[in-house]
mmCIF file of C-alpha atoms in Angstrom:
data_model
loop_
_atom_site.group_PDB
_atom_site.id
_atom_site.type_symbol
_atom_site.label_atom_id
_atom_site.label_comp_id
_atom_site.label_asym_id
_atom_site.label_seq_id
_atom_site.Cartn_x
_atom_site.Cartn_y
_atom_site.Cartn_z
ATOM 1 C CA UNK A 1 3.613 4.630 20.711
ATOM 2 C CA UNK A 2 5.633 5.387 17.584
ATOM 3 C CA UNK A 3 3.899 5.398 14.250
ATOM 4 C CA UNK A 4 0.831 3.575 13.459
ATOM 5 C CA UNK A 5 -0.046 0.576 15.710
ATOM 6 C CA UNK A 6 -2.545 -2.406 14.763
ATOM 7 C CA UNK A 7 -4.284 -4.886 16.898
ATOM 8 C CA UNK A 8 -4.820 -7.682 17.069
ATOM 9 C CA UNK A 9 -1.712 -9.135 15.781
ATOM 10 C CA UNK A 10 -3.636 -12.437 14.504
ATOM 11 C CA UNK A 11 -7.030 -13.134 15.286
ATOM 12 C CA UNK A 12 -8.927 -16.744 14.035
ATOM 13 C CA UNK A 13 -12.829 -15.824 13.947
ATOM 14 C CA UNK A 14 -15.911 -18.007 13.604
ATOM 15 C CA UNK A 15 -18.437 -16.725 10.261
ATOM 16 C CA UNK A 16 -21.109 -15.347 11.148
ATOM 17 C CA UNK A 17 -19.187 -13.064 14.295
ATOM 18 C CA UNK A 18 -18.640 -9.923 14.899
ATOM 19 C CA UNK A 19 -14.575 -8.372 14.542
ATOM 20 C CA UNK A 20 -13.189 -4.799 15.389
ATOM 21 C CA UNK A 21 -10.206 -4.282 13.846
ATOM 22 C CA UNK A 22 -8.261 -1.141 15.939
ATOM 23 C CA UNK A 23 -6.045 1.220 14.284
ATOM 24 C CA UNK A 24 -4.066 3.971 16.339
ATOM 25 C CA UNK A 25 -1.435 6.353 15.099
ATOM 26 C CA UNK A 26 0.270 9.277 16.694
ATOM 27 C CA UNK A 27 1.454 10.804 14.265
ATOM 28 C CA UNK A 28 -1.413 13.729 13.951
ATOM 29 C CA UNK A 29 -1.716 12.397 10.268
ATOM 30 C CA UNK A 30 -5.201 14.082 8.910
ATOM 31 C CA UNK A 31 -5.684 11.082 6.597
ATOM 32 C CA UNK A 32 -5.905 7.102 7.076
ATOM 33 C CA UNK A 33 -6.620 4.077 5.805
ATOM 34 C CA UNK A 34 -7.882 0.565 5.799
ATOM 35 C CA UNK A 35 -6.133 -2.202 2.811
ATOM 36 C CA UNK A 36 -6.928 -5.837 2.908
ATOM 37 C CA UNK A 37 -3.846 -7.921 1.079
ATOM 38 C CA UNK A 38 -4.470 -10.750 -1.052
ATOM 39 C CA UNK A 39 -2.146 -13.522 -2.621
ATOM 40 C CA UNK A 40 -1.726 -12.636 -6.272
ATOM 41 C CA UNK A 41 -4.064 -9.036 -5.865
ATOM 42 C CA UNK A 42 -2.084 -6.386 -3.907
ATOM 43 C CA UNK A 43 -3.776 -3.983 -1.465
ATOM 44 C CA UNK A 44 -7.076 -3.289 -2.304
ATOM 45 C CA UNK A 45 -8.503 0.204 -0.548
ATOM 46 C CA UNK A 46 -11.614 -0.887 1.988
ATOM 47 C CA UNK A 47 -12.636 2.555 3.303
ATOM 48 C CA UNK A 48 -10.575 5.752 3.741
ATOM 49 C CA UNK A 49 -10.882 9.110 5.885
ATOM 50 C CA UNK A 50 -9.691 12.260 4.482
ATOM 51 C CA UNK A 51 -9.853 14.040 7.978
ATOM 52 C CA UNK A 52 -11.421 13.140 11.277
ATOM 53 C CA UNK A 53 -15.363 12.842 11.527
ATOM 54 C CA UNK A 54 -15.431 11.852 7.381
ATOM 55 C CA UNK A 55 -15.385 8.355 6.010
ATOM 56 C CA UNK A 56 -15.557 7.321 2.392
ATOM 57 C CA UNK A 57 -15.222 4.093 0.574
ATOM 58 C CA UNK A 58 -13.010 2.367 -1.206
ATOM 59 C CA UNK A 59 -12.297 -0.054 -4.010
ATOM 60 C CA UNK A 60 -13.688 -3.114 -1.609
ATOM 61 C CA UNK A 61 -16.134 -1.669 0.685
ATOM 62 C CA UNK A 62 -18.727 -4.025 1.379
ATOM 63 C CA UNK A 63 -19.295 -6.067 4.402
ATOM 64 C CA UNK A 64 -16.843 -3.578 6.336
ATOM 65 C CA UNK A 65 -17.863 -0.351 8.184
ATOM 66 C CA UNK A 66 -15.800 2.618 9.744
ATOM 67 C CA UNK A 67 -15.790 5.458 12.063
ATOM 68 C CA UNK A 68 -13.487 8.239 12.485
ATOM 69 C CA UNK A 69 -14.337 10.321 15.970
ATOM 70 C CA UNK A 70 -11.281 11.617 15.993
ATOM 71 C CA UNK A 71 -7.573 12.155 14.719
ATOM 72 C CA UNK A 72 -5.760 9.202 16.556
ATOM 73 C CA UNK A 73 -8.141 6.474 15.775
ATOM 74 C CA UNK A 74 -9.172 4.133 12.829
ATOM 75 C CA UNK A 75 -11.252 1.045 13.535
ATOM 76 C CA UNK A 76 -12.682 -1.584 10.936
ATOM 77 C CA UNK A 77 -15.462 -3.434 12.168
ATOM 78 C CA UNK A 78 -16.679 -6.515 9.819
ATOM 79 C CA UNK A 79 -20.143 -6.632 10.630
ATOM 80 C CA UNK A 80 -21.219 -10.617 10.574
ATOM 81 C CA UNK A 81 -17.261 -12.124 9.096
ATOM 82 C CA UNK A 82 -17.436 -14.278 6.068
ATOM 83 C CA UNK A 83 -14.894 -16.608 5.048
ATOM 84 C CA UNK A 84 -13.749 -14.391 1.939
ATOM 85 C CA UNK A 85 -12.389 -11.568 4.752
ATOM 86 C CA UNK A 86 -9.945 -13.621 5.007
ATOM 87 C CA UNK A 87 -6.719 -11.705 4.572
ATOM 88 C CA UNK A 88 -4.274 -9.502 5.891
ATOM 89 C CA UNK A 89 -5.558 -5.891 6.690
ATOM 90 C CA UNK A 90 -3.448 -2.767 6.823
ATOM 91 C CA UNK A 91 -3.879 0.258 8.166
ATOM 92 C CA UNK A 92 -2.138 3.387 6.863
ATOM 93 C CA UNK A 93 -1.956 7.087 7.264
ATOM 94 C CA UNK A 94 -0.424 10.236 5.681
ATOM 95 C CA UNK A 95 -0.947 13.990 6.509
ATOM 96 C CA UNK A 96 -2.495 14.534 3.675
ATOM 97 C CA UNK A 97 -4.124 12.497 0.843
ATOM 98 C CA UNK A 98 -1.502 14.008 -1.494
ATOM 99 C CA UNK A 99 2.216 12.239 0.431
ATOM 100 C CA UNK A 100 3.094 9.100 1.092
ATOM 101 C CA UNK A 101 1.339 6.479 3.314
ATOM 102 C CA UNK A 102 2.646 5.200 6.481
ATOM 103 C CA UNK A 103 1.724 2.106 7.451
ATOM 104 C CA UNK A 104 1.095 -0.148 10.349
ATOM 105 C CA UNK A 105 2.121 -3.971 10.960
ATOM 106 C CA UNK A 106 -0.908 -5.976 9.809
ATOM 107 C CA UNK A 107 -3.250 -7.995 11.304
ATOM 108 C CA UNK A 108 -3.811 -11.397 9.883
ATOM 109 C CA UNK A 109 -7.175 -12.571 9.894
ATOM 110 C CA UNK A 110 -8.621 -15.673 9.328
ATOM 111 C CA UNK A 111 -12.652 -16.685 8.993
ATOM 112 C CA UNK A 112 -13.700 -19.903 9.456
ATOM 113 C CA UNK B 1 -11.503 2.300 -12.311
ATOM 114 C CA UNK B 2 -7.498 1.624 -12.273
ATOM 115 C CA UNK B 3 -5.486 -0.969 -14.277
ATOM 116 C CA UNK B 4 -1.887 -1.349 -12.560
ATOM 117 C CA UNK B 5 0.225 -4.116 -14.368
ATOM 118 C CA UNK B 6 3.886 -5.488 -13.134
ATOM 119 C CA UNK B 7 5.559 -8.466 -13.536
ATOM 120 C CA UNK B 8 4.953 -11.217 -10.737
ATOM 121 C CA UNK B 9 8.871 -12.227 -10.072
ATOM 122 C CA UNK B 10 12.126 -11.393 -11.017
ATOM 123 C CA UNK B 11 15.414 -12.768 -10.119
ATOM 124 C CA UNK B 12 18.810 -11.060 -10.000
ATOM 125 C CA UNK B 13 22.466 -11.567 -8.787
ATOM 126 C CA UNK B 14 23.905 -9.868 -6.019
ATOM 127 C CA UNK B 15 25.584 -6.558 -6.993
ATOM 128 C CA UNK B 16 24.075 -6.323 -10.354
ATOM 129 C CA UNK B 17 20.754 -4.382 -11.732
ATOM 130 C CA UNK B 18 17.287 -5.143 -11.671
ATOM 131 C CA UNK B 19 14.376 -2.896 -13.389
ATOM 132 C CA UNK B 20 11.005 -3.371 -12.381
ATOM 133 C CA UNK B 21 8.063 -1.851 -15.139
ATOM 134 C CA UNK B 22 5.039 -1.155 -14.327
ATOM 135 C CA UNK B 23 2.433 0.763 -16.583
ATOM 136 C CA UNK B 24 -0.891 1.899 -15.315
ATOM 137 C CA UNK B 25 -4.408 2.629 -16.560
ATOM 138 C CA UNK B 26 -6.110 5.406 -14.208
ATOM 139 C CA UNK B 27 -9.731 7.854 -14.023
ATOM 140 C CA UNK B 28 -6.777 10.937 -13.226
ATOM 141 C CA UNK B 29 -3.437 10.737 -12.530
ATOM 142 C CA UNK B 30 -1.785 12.616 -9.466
ATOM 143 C CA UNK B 31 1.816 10.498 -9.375
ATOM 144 C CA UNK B 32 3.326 7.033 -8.854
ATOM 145 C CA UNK B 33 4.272 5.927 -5.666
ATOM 146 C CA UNK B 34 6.873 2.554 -5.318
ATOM 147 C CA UNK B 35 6.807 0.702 -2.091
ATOM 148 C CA UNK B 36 8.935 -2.279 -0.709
ATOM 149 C CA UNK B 37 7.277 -4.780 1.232
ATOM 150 C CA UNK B 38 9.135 -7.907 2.651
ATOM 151 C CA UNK B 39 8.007 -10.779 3.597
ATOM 152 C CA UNK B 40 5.390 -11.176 6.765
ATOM 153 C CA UNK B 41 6.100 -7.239 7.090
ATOM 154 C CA UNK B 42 4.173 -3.858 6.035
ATOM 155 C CA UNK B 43 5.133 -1.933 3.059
ATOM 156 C CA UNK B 44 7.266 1.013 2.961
ATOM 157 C CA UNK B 45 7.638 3.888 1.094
ATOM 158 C CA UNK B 46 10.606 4.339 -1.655
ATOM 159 C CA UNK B 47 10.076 7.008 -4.386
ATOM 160 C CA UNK B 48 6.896 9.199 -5.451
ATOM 161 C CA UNK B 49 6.731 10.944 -9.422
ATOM 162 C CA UNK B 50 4.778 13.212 -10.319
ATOM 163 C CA UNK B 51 6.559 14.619 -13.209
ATOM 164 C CA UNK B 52 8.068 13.125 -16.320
ATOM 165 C CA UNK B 53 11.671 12.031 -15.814
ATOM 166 C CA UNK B 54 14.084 9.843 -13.338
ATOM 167 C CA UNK B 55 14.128 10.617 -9.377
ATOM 168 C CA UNK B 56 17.178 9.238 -8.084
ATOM 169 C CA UNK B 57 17.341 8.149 -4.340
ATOM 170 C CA UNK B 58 20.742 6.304 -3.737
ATOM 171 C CA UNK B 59 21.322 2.917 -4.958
ATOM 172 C CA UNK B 60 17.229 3.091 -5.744
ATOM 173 C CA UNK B 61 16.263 5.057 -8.823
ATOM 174 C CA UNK B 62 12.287 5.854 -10.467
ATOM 175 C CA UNK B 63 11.363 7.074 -13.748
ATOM 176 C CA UNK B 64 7.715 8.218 -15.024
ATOM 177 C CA UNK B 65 6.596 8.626 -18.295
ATOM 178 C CA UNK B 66 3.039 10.282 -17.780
ATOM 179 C CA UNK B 67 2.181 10.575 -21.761
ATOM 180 C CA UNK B 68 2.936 6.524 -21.790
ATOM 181 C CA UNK B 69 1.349 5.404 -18.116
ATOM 182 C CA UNK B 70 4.671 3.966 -17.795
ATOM 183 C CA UNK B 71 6.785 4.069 -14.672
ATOM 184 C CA UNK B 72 10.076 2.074 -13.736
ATOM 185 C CA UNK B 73 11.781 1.309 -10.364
ATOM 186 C CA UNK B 74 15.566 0.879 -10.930
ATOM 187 C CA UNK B 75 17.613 -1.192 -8.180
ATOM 188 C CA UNK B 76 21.407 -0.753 -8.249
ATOM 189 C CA UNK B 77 24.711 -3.025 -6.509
ATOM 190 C CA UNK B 78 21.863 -5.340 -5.241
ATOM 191 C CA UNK B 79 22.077 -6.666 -1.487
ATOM 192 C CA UNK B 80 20.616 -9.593 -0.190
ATOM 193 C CA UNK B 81 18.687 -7.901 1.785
ATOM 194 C CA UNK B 82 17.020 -5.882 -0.933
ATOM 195 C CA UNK B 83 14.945 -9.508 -1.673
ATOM 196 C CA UNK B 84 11.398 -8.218 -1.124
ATOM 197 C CA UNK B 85 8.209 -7.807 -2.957
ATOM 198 C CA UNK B 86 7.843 -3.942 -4.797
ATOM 199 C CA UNK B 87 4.655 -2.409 -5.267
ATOM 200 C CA UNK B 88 3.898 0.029 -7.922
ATOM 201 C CA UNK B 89 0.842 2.302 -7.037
ATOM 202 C CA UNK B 90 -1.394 5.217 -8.731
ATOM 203 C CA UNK B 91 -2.930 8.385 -7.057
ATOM 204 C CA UNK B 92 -6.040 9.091 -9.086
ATOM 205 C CA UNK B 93 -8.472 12.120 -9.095
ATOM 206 C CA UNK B 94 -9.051 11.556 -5.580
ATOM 207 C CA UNK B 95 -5.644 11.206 -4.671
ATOM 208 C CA UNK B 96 -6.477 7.621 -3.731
ATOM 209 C CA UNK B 97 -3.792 4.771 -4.538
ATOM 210 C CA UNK B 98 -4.425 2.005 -6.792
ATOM 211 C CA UNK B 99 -1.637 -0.699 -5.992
ATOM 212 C CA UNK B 100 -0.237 -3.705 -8.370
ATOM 213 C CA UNK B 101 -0.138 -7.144 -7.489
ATOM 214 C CA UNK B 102 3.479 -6.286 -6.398
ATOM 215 C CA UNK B 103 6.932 -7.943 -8.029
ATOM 216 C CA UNK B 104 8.873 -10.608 -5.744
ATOM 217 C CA UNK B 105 12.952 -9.939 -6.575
ATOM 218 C CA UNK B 106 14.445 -12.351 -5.470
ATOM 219 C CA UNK B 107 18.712 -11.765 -4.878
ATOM 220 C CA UNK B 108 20.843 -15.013 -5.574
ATOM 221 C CA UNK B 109 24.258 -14.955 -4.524
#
């Protein structure tokens, strides 16, 4: 693994289901991040983590939770999906809150 | 709350200039990051400001005016390759970013 790594890729998802989004990075970054990207809005901040075992929100928080047991690892979990989660989510990281933002590949989502 | 403004396109010719504004509105201010994102990929970092004045980075160039929430990403000898959307972002308080819609540059031949 190099960097920050997303899965899965794509993923189509009935409403009302529940969706894990994974995030891994080896990078020993202290910080990370979850964006969703939407036509005509930019990223838009869901929930970030300042340092493992801490979690706060974001610009766009609800209907998405995260957990942060440790360093490496970043998941998104959309509760019950709506069709409005529909978007492409990015995960990011830096070693501190203050320097750039790395970020991984995407995953596209789509709720039906 | 933020308020990040850039245009949504601009087009250019290959080997000339392009300047891409961007002003911002922010609770706190702790610098201006530009990204470059193309198409179907992730954005990547290009320049961070902090302090008034240009930051020059090869043929990629940004300037921030902090008194005028102003900031400008200059993009020299174009390449085809630098068609892509740019994304002008603001660390507030928090250090958290606050992105722009992005601007699509599109290089013509």
């Amino acid at each position: 693994i190099a960097g920050i790594t997303q899965a899965p890729t794509s993923q189509i998802l009935a409403a009302g289901r529940r969706m894990t989004l994974r995030c891994t990075q080896d990078m020993r970054h202290n910080a990370m991040y979850w964006y969703r990207q939407d036509l005509g809005l930019g990223l838009r901040l869901i929930h970030y983590s300042n340092t493992a075992g801490t979690t706060g929100k974001g610009e766009v928080p609800d209907g998405y939770s995260v957990s942060r047991a440790n360093t490496d690892d970043f998941p998104l979990t959309l509760a019950s999906a709506v069709p409005s989660q529909t978007s492409v989510y990015f995960c990011a990281s830096s070693d501190s809150e203050r320097n750039e933002q790395f970020f991984g590949p995407g995953t596209r989502l789509t709720v039906l | 709350g933020q308020n990040i403004d850039q245009p949504t396109e601009m087009t250019a010719t290959e080997g000339a200039i392009v300047q891409i504004n961007c002003t911002y509105q922010t609770s706190g201010f702790n610098g201006l990051f530009w990204y470059q994102q193309h198409a179907g990929e992730a954005p990547t970092f290009l320049s961070y400001n902090v302090l008034d004045g240009l930051e020059e980075k090869g043929r990629f160039s940004s300037f921030l005016s902090r008194s005028k929430g102003y900031s400008y990403l200059l993009l020299k000898e174009l390449q085809m390759k630098d068609s892509a959307s740019y994304l002008c972002a603001a660390s507030d308080n928090d250090y958290k970013l606050s992105f722009g819609a992005g601007t699509t540059v599109t290089v013509r031949a």
